Amino acid sequence: MTASDKPIYVTQPALPPLEEFTEYLRQIWDNKIITNNGPFHKQLEKELCDYLGVEHISLFANGTLALVTALQALRISGEVITSPYSFVATSHSLWWNNITPVFVDVEPGFCNLDPEKIESAITPQTTAIMPIHVYGNPCNVEEIQRIAETYNLRVIYDAAHVFGVRLNGTSILNFGDMSILSFHATKVYNTFEGGAIVCNDAQTKRHIDDLKNFGFRGETTVVAPGINAKMNEVQAAMGLLQLKYIDDNLERRRIITETYRGVLKDIPGVRFLDDVQGVRHCYPYFPIFIDEQTYGLSRDDLYAALKSNNIHGRRYFYPLISDFPAYRGLPSAGQDNLPVATKLSEQVVCLPIYPDLQLDRVKEIARLIEKQAKA
Ligand SMILES: *Cc1c(COP(=O)(O)O)cnc(C)c1O
């Protein structure tokens, strides 16, 4: 087999036409406001509220600082129930707030926190639940809300994968006390780096806005020990321009997803995630799960075979967060507590998906996976 000449990575950032961006830069140079709630920042908050269908949003320099600040804003302490099947930043944000993560297993279907396993993990120290909508598929938000109300817990969603996702016409970001977005280069919507907190009321937004700017309210008043987590004007300008192209980009992702599914559906031992009725998806990743027995090759062997053909998938999320040194000593981190997450993390490979990925290449990748299967 000949390796393709140009490597294909799991993602490639969506970039708008450069000429259009330089126009925004010229405006920044003209008005000489480059950060601190400038005109593009204000405009982006407004336009994102409209596009996403939310009431209150506060922009951040990146998603991780937004997670850390959300926990500060709600004064979360003690223990927080969270998923091991996520990007490390989810648990790191707890660690940076001196909070102990309590890992709860995920459900096998969509890899999200399993609501049935949450209640038995609640202790007198539990103050909140931090689930993540993995691969853009909504958590069981109703059931999580019911548990939170029963035990008087806060819910902070890591919503880094669900830009634009709607559940029965409502933004998924409207569930829970807060949702955190990431606008990192690898996400479906990027501002180079960036992030946001979505919250439910104006007073909370104001508090978050204080916290992301050292706690300043006005010139001489510092109301809280805040941090510097502000989004700058260049990021905000990028965000405004990216909004013009987001629907086209999401449509491209949908078509790529359908193309993968068309070939992969006939390969025994390869599972992928289907669309859920009532959900408007954003297709941020294309994960497949390999059953070694049926497929005839292990996940790692397939991953290596793709790589030798210059196709660079990624094993998101392997290892589990609970397997990293900072967390593996925790009582909840054992594999016996997390059998489903452990199995999924050993089976998963995310295949390349990004708006500029040509459908010919998508089919080639899918056929390569077909060819590797046990004859
Ligand atoms: C990308 C990501 C983050 C971190 O966001 P940054 O903007 O890179 O700081 C957090 N959680 C999840 C699930 C992510 O995918």
Short mmCIF file of C-alpha atoms and ligand atoms in Angstrom, two decimals:
data_model
loop_
_atom_site.label_atom_id
_atom_site.label_comp_id
_atom_site.label_asym_id
_atom_site.label_seq_id
_atom_site.Cartn_x
_atom_site.Cartn_y
_atom_site.Cartn_z
CA MET A 1 0.00 0.00 0.00
CA THR A 2 1.36 3.42 -0.82
CA ALA A 3 1.25 6.06 1.82
CA SER A 4 -0.52 9.19 0.65
CA ASP A 5 1.84 12.06 0.02
CA LYS A 6 0.22 14.55 2.36
CA PRO A 7 -0.57 13.67 5.96
CA ILE A 8 -4.18 13.94 7.04
CA TYR A 9 -4.60 14.94 10.66
CA VAL A 10 -7.61 14.38 12.88
CA THR A 11 -8.52 18.02 12.40
CA GLN A 12 -7.48 21.20 10.66
CA PRO A 13 -8.71 24.60 11.79
CA ALA A 14 -11.44 26.28 9.77
CA LEU A 15 -10.01 29.63 8.63
CA PRO A 16 -12.01 32.38 6.93
CA PRO A 17 -10.56 34.29 3.93
CA LEU A 18 -7.52 36.27 5.08
CA GLU A 19 -8.60 39.47 3.29
CA GLU A 20 -11.75 39.55 5.34
CA PHE A 21 -9.81 39.20 8.55
CA THR A 22 -7.35 41.97 7.71
CA GLU A 23 -10.33 44.30 7.43
CA TYR A 24 -11.13 43.62 11.09
CA LEU A 25 -7.48 44.12 12.02
CA ARG A 26 -7.47 47.49 10.29
CA GLN A 27 -10.40 48.55 12.46
CA ILE A 28 -8.56 47.44 15.59
CA TRP A 29 -5.49 49.44 14.51
CA ASP A 30 -7.71 52.46 13.84
CA ASN A 31 -9.57 52.52 17.13
CA LYS A 32 -6.61 51.30 19.21
CA ILE A 33 -8.66 49.14 21.54
CA ILE A 34 -7.10 45.72 21.68
CA THR A 35 -8.63 44.20 24.83
CA ASN A 36 -10.77 44.94 27.97
CA ASN A 37 -14.31 44.55 26.70
CA GLY A 38 -13.72 46.38 23.43
CA PRO A 39 -16.27 46.90 20.64
CA PHE A 40 -15.69 43.52 18.93
CA HIS A 41 -15.89 41.76 22.30
CA LYS A 42 -19.25 43.39 23.04
CA GLN A 43 -20.54 42.63 19.57
CA LEU A 44 -19.44 39.00 19.72
CA GLU A 45 -21.21 38.43 23.04
CA LYS A 46 -24.39 39.73 21.48
CA GLU A 47 -24.07 37.79 18.24
CA LEU A 48 -23.20 34.56 20.04
CA CYS A 49 -26.26 34.89 22.27
CA ASP A 50 -28.38 35.22 19.13
CA TYR A 51 -26.70 32.42 17.23
CA LEU A 52 -26.62 29.95 20.11
CA GLY A 53 -30.01 30.84 21.56
CA VAL A 54 -28.83 31.77 25.07
CA GLU A 55 -29.43 34.81 27.29
CA HIS A 56 -26.05 35.46 28.92
CA ILE A 57 -22.54 34.72 27.76
CA SER A 58 -19.15 35.84 29.03
CA LEU A 59 -16.15 35.47 26.72
CA PHE A 60 -12.83 34.03 27.88
CA ALA A 61 -9.23 33.70 26.70
CA ASN A 62 -9.70 29.93 26.54
CA GLY A 63 -12.03 27.18 27.70
CA THR A 64 -9.88 26.00 30.61
CA LEU A 65 -9.86 29.43 32.28
CA ALA A 66 -13.62 29.52 31.76
CA LEU A 67 -13.98 26.17 33.57
CA VAL A 68 -11.75 27.32 36.44
CA THR A 69 -13.62 30.62 36.75
CA ALA A 70 -17.07 28.99 36.61
CA LEU A 71 -16.18 26.89 39.66
CA GLN A 72 -14.94 30.04 41.42
CA ALA A 73 -18.08 31.96 40.55
CA LEU A 74 -20.26 29.26 42.10
CA ARG A 75 -17.85 28.83 45.05
CA ILE A 76 -17.73 25.09 44.50
CA SER A 77 -15.64 23.14 47.02
CA GLY A 78 -15.29 19.64 48.47
CA GLU A 79 -16.09 16.89 45.97
CA VAL A 80 -17.46 17.15 42.44
CA ILE A 81 -18.82 14.22 40.48
CA THR A 82 -17.34 14.13 36.98
CA SER A 83 -16.53 11.91 34.03
CA PRO A 84 -13.15 10.24 33.45
CA TYR A 85 -14.02 10.10 29.73
CA SER A 86 -13.11 13.66 28.75
CA PHE A 87 -10.22 15.95 27.93
CA VAL A 88 -7.96 16.43 30.98
CA ALA A 89 -8.96 20.08 31.41
CA THR A 90 -12.31 19.00 32.88
CA SER A 91 -10.64 17.49 35.97
CA HIS A 92 -7.73 19.94 35.95
CA SER A 93 -10.20 22.77 36.52
CA LEU A 94 -11.31 20.99 39.70
CA TRP A 95 -7.73 20.40 40.79
CA TRP A 96 -6.90 24.11 40.33
CA ASN A 97 -9.80 24.90 42.69
CA ASN A 98 -8.71 22.41 45.36
CA ILE A 99 -11.74 20.27 44.61
CA THR A 100 -11.58 16.47 44.65
CA PRO A 101 -12.90 14.87 41.46
CA VAL A 102 -15.11 11.85 42.06
CA PHE A 103 -15.15 9.77 38.89
CA VAL A 104 -18.38 8.10 37.88
CA ASP A 105 -18.67 5.68 34.97
CA VAL A 106 -20.24 6.56 31.60
CA GLU A 107 -23.01 4.86 29.68
CA PRO A 108 -21.95 2.68 26.74
CA GLY A 109 -24.17 4.32 24.09
CA PHE A 110 -22.91 7.88 23.88
CA CYS A 111 -20.03 7.83 26.39
CA ASN A 112 -21.68 10.44 28.65
CA LEU A 113 -21.85 10.33 32.46
CA ASP A 114 -24.28 7.56 33.47
CA PRO A 115 -27.03 9.16 35.59
CA GLU A 116 -27.84 5.80 37.18
CA LYS A 117 -24.40 5.72 38.78
CA ILE A 118 -24.34 9.29 40.09
CA GLU A 119 -26.43 8.91 43.25
CA SER A 120 -24.30 6.21 44.85
CA ALA A 121 -21.24 8.47 44.48
CA ILE A 122 -22.80 11.38 46.39
CA THR A 123 -21.34 12.04 49.87
CA PRO A 124 -21.85 14.87 52.39
CA GLN A 125 -18.89 16.62 50.70
CA THR A 126 -20.45 16.59 47.22
CA THR A 127 -21.34 20.08 46.00
CA ALA A 128 -21.73 19.73 42.24
CA ILE A 129 -21.82 17.55 39.14
CA MET A 130 -19.57 18.37 36.18
CA PRO A 131 -20.62 16.28 33.17
CA ILE A 132 -19.40 16.68 29.60
CA HIS A 133 -21.45 16.33 26.41
CA VAL A 134 -18.93 13.99 24.77
CA TYR A 135 -18.49 14.21 20.98
CA GLY A 136 -21.34 16.71 20.80
CA ASN A 137 -24.07 14.34 22.02
CA PRO A 138 -26.23 15.78 24.82
CA CYS A 139 -26.05 14.23 28.27
CA ASN A 140 -29.25 13.02 29.89
CA VAL A 141 -29.87 16.56 31.10
CA GLU A 142 -33.32 15.90 32.57
CA GLU A 143 -32.15 13.09 34.80
CA ILE A 144 -29.01 14.97 35.88
CA GLN A 145 -31.20 17.95 36.78
CA ARG A 146 -33.51 15.76 38.83
CA ILE A 147 -30.59 14.33 40.82
CA ALA A 148 -29.10 17.81 41.31
CA GLU A 149 -32.39 19.13 42.68
CA THR A 150 -32.89 16.15 44.97
CA TYR A 151 -29.44 16.56 46.54
CA ASN A 152 -29.12 20.33 46.20
CA LEU A 153 -26.10 20.15 43.89
CA ARG A 154 -24.90 22.56 41.22
CA VAL A 155 -24.47 21.39 37.63
CA ILE A 156 -21.63 22.79 35.51
CA TYR A 157 -21.49 21.33 32.01
CA ASP A 158 -18.24 21.05 30.10
CA ALA A 159 -19.87 22.02 26.80
CA ALA A 160 -16.65 22.26 24.76
CA HIS A 161 -18.05 19.84 22.14
CA VAL A 162 -21.57 21.19 21.69
CA PHE A 163 -21.28 24.50 19.86
CA GLY A 164 -24.64 25.10 18.16
CA VAL A 165 -26.22 21.88 19.44
CA ARG A 166 -29.94 22.02 20.13
CA LEU A 167 -32.24 19.60 21.89
CA ASN A 168 -35.84 19.82 20.66
CA GLY A 169 -35.17 23.34 19.42
CA THR A 170 -33.55 24.61 22.64
CA SER A 171 -29.84 25.27 23.05
CA ILE A 172 -28.21 22.50 25.06
CA LEU A 173 -26.31 25.31 26.81
CA ASN A 174 -29.46 26.33 28.66
CA PHE A 175 -29.34 23.30 30.97
CA GLY A 176 -27.58 23.29 34.33
CA ASP A 177 -26.22 26.29 36.27
CA MET A 178 -23.46 27.03 33.76
CA SER A 179 -22.05 25.66 30.51
CA ILE A 180 -18.48 26.17 29.37
CA LEU A 181 -17.49 26.46 25.72
CA SER A 182 -14.07 26.22 24.09
CA PHE A 183 -13.14 28.06 20.92
CA HIS A 184 -9.75 26.37 20.58
CA ALA A 185 -8.26 25.85 17.10
CA THR A 186 -9.39 22.21 17.11
CA LYS A 187 -13.05 22.93 17.86
CA VAL A 188 -15.87 23.37 15.34
CA TYR A 189 -15.86 27.13 15.98
CA ASN A 190 -12.53 28.78 16.79
CA THR A 191 -11.24 32.20 17.77
CA PHE A 192 -7.61 30.90 17.54
CA GLU A 193 -7.96 30.19 21.26
CA GLY A 194 -10.99 31.21 23.26
CA GLY A 195 -13.86 30.14 25.43
CA ALA A 196 -17.01 31.26 27.19
CA ILE A 197 -19.32 30.72 30.12
CA VAL A 198 -23.05 30.58 29.49
CA CYS A 199 -25.12 31.33 32.58
CA ASN A 200 -28.77 31.93 33.42
CA ASP A 201 -29.03 35.49 34.77
CA ALA A 202 -27.53 38.96 34.41
CA GLN A 203 -26.25 39.14 37.98
CA THR A 204 -24.24 35.94 37.58
CA LYS A 205 -22.83 37.17 34.27
CA ARG A 206 -21.73 40.37 35.97
CA HIS A 207 -19.98 38.39 38.70
CA ILE A 208 -18.22 36.24 36.07
CA ASP A 209 -17.20 39.40 34.17
CA ASP A 210 -15.70 40.78 37.39
CA LEU A 211 -13.81 37.56 38.07
CA LYS A 212 -12.25 37.35 34.60
CA ASN A 213 -10.83 40.88 35.02
CA PHE A 214 -9.03 40.66 38.40
CA GLY A 215 -12.29 41.33 40.26
CA PHE A 216 -12.37 44.95 39.11
CA ARG A 217 -15.70 46.71 39.04
CA GLY A 218 -14.94 50.25 37.94
CA GLU A 219 -11.61 52.02 38.32
CA THR A 220 -10.77 51.57 41.97
CA THR A 221 -13.06 48.87 43.29
CA VAL A 222 -12.00 45.24 43.48
CA VAL A 223 -14.96 43.13 44.55
CA ALA A 224 -13.33 39.69 44.49
CA PRO A 225 -9.94 38.00 44.00
CA GLY A 226 -10.31 37.52 40.26
CA ILE A 227 -7.97 36.36 37.56
CA ASN A 228 -7.03 37.64 34.11
CA ALA A 229 -8.99 35.49 31.67
CA LYS A 230 -10.27 38.06 29.20
CA MET A 231 -10.73 37.48 25.49
CA ASN A 232 -8.88 40.10 23.43
CA GLU A 233 -10.13 42.06 20.41
CA VAL A 234 -8.23 40.02 17.82
CA GLN A 235 -9.87 36.84 19.11
CA ALA A 236 -13.29 38.53 19.20
CA ALA A 237 -12.84 39.80 15.64
CA MET A 238 -12.01 36.27 14.52
CA GLY A 239 -15.13 35.06 16.32
CA LEU A 240 -17.34 37.55 14.48
CA LEU A 241 -15.91 36.55 11.12
CA GLN A 242 -16.15 32.83 11.89
CA LEU A 243 -19.86 33.21 12.63
CA LYS A 244 -20.41 34.06 8.96
CA TYR A 245 -19.12 30.62 7.97
CA ILE A 246 -20.27 28.43 10.84
CA ASP A 247 -23.42 27.06 9.21
CA ASP A 248 -21.52 26.09 6.05
CA ASN A 249 -18.85 24.45 8.17
CA LEU A 250 -21.39 22.48 10.20
CA GLU A 251 -23.05 21.32 6.99
CA ARG A 252 -19.69 20.11 5.62
CA ARG A 253 -19.14 18.18 8.84
CA ARG A 254 -22.57 16.57 8.51
CA ILE A 255 -21.83 15.43 4.96
CA ILE A 256 -18.43 14.01 5.95
CA THR A 257 -20.09 12.16 8.83
CA GLU A 258 -22.72 10.68 6.50
CA THR A 259 -19.99 9.65 4.05
CA TYR A 260 -18.03 7.78 6.73
CA ARG A 261 -21.19 6.08 7.96
CA GLY A 262 -22.09 4.97 4.43
CA VAL A 263 -18.95 2.84 4.12
CA LEU A 264 -18.36 1.86 7.74
CA LYS A 265 -21.88 0.58 8.39
CA ASP A 266 -21.08 -2.70 6.63
CA ILE A 267 -17.89 -3.53 8.52
CA PRO A 268 -18.42 -6.01 11.37
CA GLY A 269 -16.71 -4.97 14.60
CA VAL A 270 -16.77 -1.24 13.81
CA ARG A 271 -19.33 0.78 15.74
CA PHE A 272 -20.05 4.49 15.28
CA LEU A 273 -22.51 6.91 16.88
CA ASP A 274 -25.81 7.62 15.18
CA ASP A 275 -27.71 10.89 15.24
CA VAL A 276 -30.32 11.25 17.95
CA GLN A 277 -33.83 12.34 17.02
CA GLY A 278 -34.64 15.84 18.19
CA VAL A 279 -30.97 16.85 18.31
CA ARG A 280 -29.36 19.34 15.98
CA HIS A 281 -25.80 17.96 15.89
CA CYS A 282 -22.51 19.80 15.27
CA TYR A 283 -20.34 16.79 14.30
CA PRO A 284 -17.15 17.81 16.12
CA TYR A 285 -15.53 14.34 15.99
CA PHE A 286 -16.03 11.07 14.18
CA PRO A 287 -15.24 8.37 16.74
CA ILE A 288 -15.34 4.68 15.88
CA PHE A 289 -15.17 1.84 18.40
CA ILE A 290 -13.31 -1.32 17.43
CA ASP A 291 -14.35 -4.73 18.70
CA GLU A 292 -11.08 -6.58 18.29
CA GLN A 293 -12.66 -10.08 18.19
CA THR A 294 -15.10 -9.27 15.42
CA TYR A 295 -12.99 -6.82 13.45
CA GLY A 296 -9.91 -9.01 13.61
CA LEU A 297 -7.47 -6.25 14.52
CA SER A 298 -6.97 -4.33 17.75
CA ARG A 299 -7.74 -0.65 18.01
CA ASP A 300 -4.03 0.12 18.38
CA ASP A 301 -3.13 -1.96 15.33
CA LEU A 302 -5.74 -0.12 13.27
CA TYR A 303 -4.49 3.21 14.62
CA ALA A 304 -0.93 2.24 13.57
CA ALA A 305 -2.09 1.00 10.15
CA LEU A 306 -3.83 4.31 9.50
CA LYS A 307 -0.73 6.18 10.62
CA SER A 308 1.51 4.24 8.25
CA ASN A 309 -0.83 5.44 5.50
CA ASN A 310 -0.33 9.01 6.66
CA ILE A 311 -3.77 9.20 8.28
CA HIS A 312 -3.43 10.51 11.80
CA GLY A 313 -6.46 9.56 13.88
CA ARG A 314 -6.46 10.27 17.61
CA ARG A 315 -7.48 8.05 20.50
CA TYR A 316 -9.79 10.52 22.26
CA PHE A 317 -10.25 9.74 25.17
CA TYR A 318 -7.42 7.39 25.92
CA PRO A 319 -5.99 7.20 28.52
CA LEU A 320 -8.88 8.09 30.81
CA ILE A 321 -8.34 11.16 32.99
CA SER A 322 -8.48 8.85 36.00
CA ASP A 323 -5.35 7.07 34.72
CA PHE A 324 -3.12 10.16 34.76
CA PRO A 325 -0.68 10.49 37.69
CA ALA A 326 -2.51 13.39 39.36
CA TYR A 327 -5.73 11.37 39.65
CA ARG A 328 -4.99 7.65 39.63
CA GLY A 329 -4.55 7.47 43.40
CA LEU A 330 -8.12 8.65 44.02
CA PRO A 331 -10.55 6.06 45.42
CA SER A 332 -12.91 6.55 42.45
CA ALA A 333 -10.15 6.17 39.83
CA GLY A 334 -9.92 2.37 39.85
CA GLN A 335 -10.84 0.48 36.68
CA ASP A 336 -13.32 -1.65 38.67
CA ASN A 337 -15.30 1.56 39.31
CA LEU A 338 -15.10 2.57 35.64
CA PRO A 339 -15.53 -0.57 33.51
CA VAL A 340 -17.53 1.06 30.70
CA ALA A 341 -15.24 4.09 30.33
CA THR A 342 -12.20 1.81 30.44
CA LYS A 343 -13.54 -0.39 27.65
CA LEU A 344 -14.58 2.56 25.45
CA SER A 345 -11.19 4.23 25.86
CA GLU A 346 -9.52 1.00 24.71
CA GLN A 347 -11.77 0.74 21.63
CA VAL A 348 -11.95 4.30 20.33
CA VAL A 349 -10.24 6.05 17.42
CA CYS A 350 -11.39 9.44 16.16
CA LEU A 351 -11.10 9.73 12.40
CA PRO A 352 -10.18 12.96 10.57
CA ILE A 353 -13.04 15.42 10.19
CA TYR A 354 -12.88 19.10 9.23
CA PRO A 355 -14.73 21.25 6.68
CA ASP A 356 -11.95 21.20 4.05
CA LEU A 357 -11.53 17.42 4.12
CA GLN A 358 -12.43 16.15 0.65
CA LEU A 359 -15.05 13.41 0.38
CA ASP A 360 -12.70 11.30 -1.79
CA ARG A 361 -10.28 11.21 1.10
CA VAL A 362 -13.07 10.34 3.54
CA LYS A 363 -14.02 7.37 1.38
CA GLU A 364 -10.36 6.33 1.08
CA ILE A 365 -9.98 6.37 4.86
CA ALA A 366 -13.18 4.37 5.34
CA ARG A 367 -12.16 1.81 2.69
CA LEU A 368 -8.74 1.46 4.28
CA ILE A 369 -10.52 0.54 7.53
CA GLU A 370 -12.60 -1.95 5.56
CA LYS A 371 -9.49 -3.47 3.99
CA GLN A 372 -7.77 -3.92 7.36
CA ALA A 373 -10.69 -6.02 8.67
CA LYS A 374 -10.35 -9.77 9.04
CA ALA A 375 -11.19 -11.28 5.62
C1 LIG B 1 -10.95 21.59 24.27
C2 LIG B 1 -11.55 21.15 25.55
C3 LIG B 1 -11.34 21.84 26.76
C4 LIG B 1 -10.33 22.94 26.91
O1 LIG B 1 -10.56 24.05 26.19
P1 LIG B 1 -9.35 25.05 25.84
O2 LIG B 1 -10.05 26.17 25.13
O3 LIG B 1 -8.39 24.31 24.97
O4 LIG B 1 -8.74 25.48 27.13
C5 LIG B 1 -12.03 21.43 27.88
N1 LIG B 1 -12.84 20.36 27.85
C6 LIG B 1 -13.03 19.65 26.73
C7 LIG B 1 -13.96 18.49 26.76
C8 LIG B 1 -12.38 20.01 25.55
O5 LIG B 1 -12.56 19.25 24.45
#
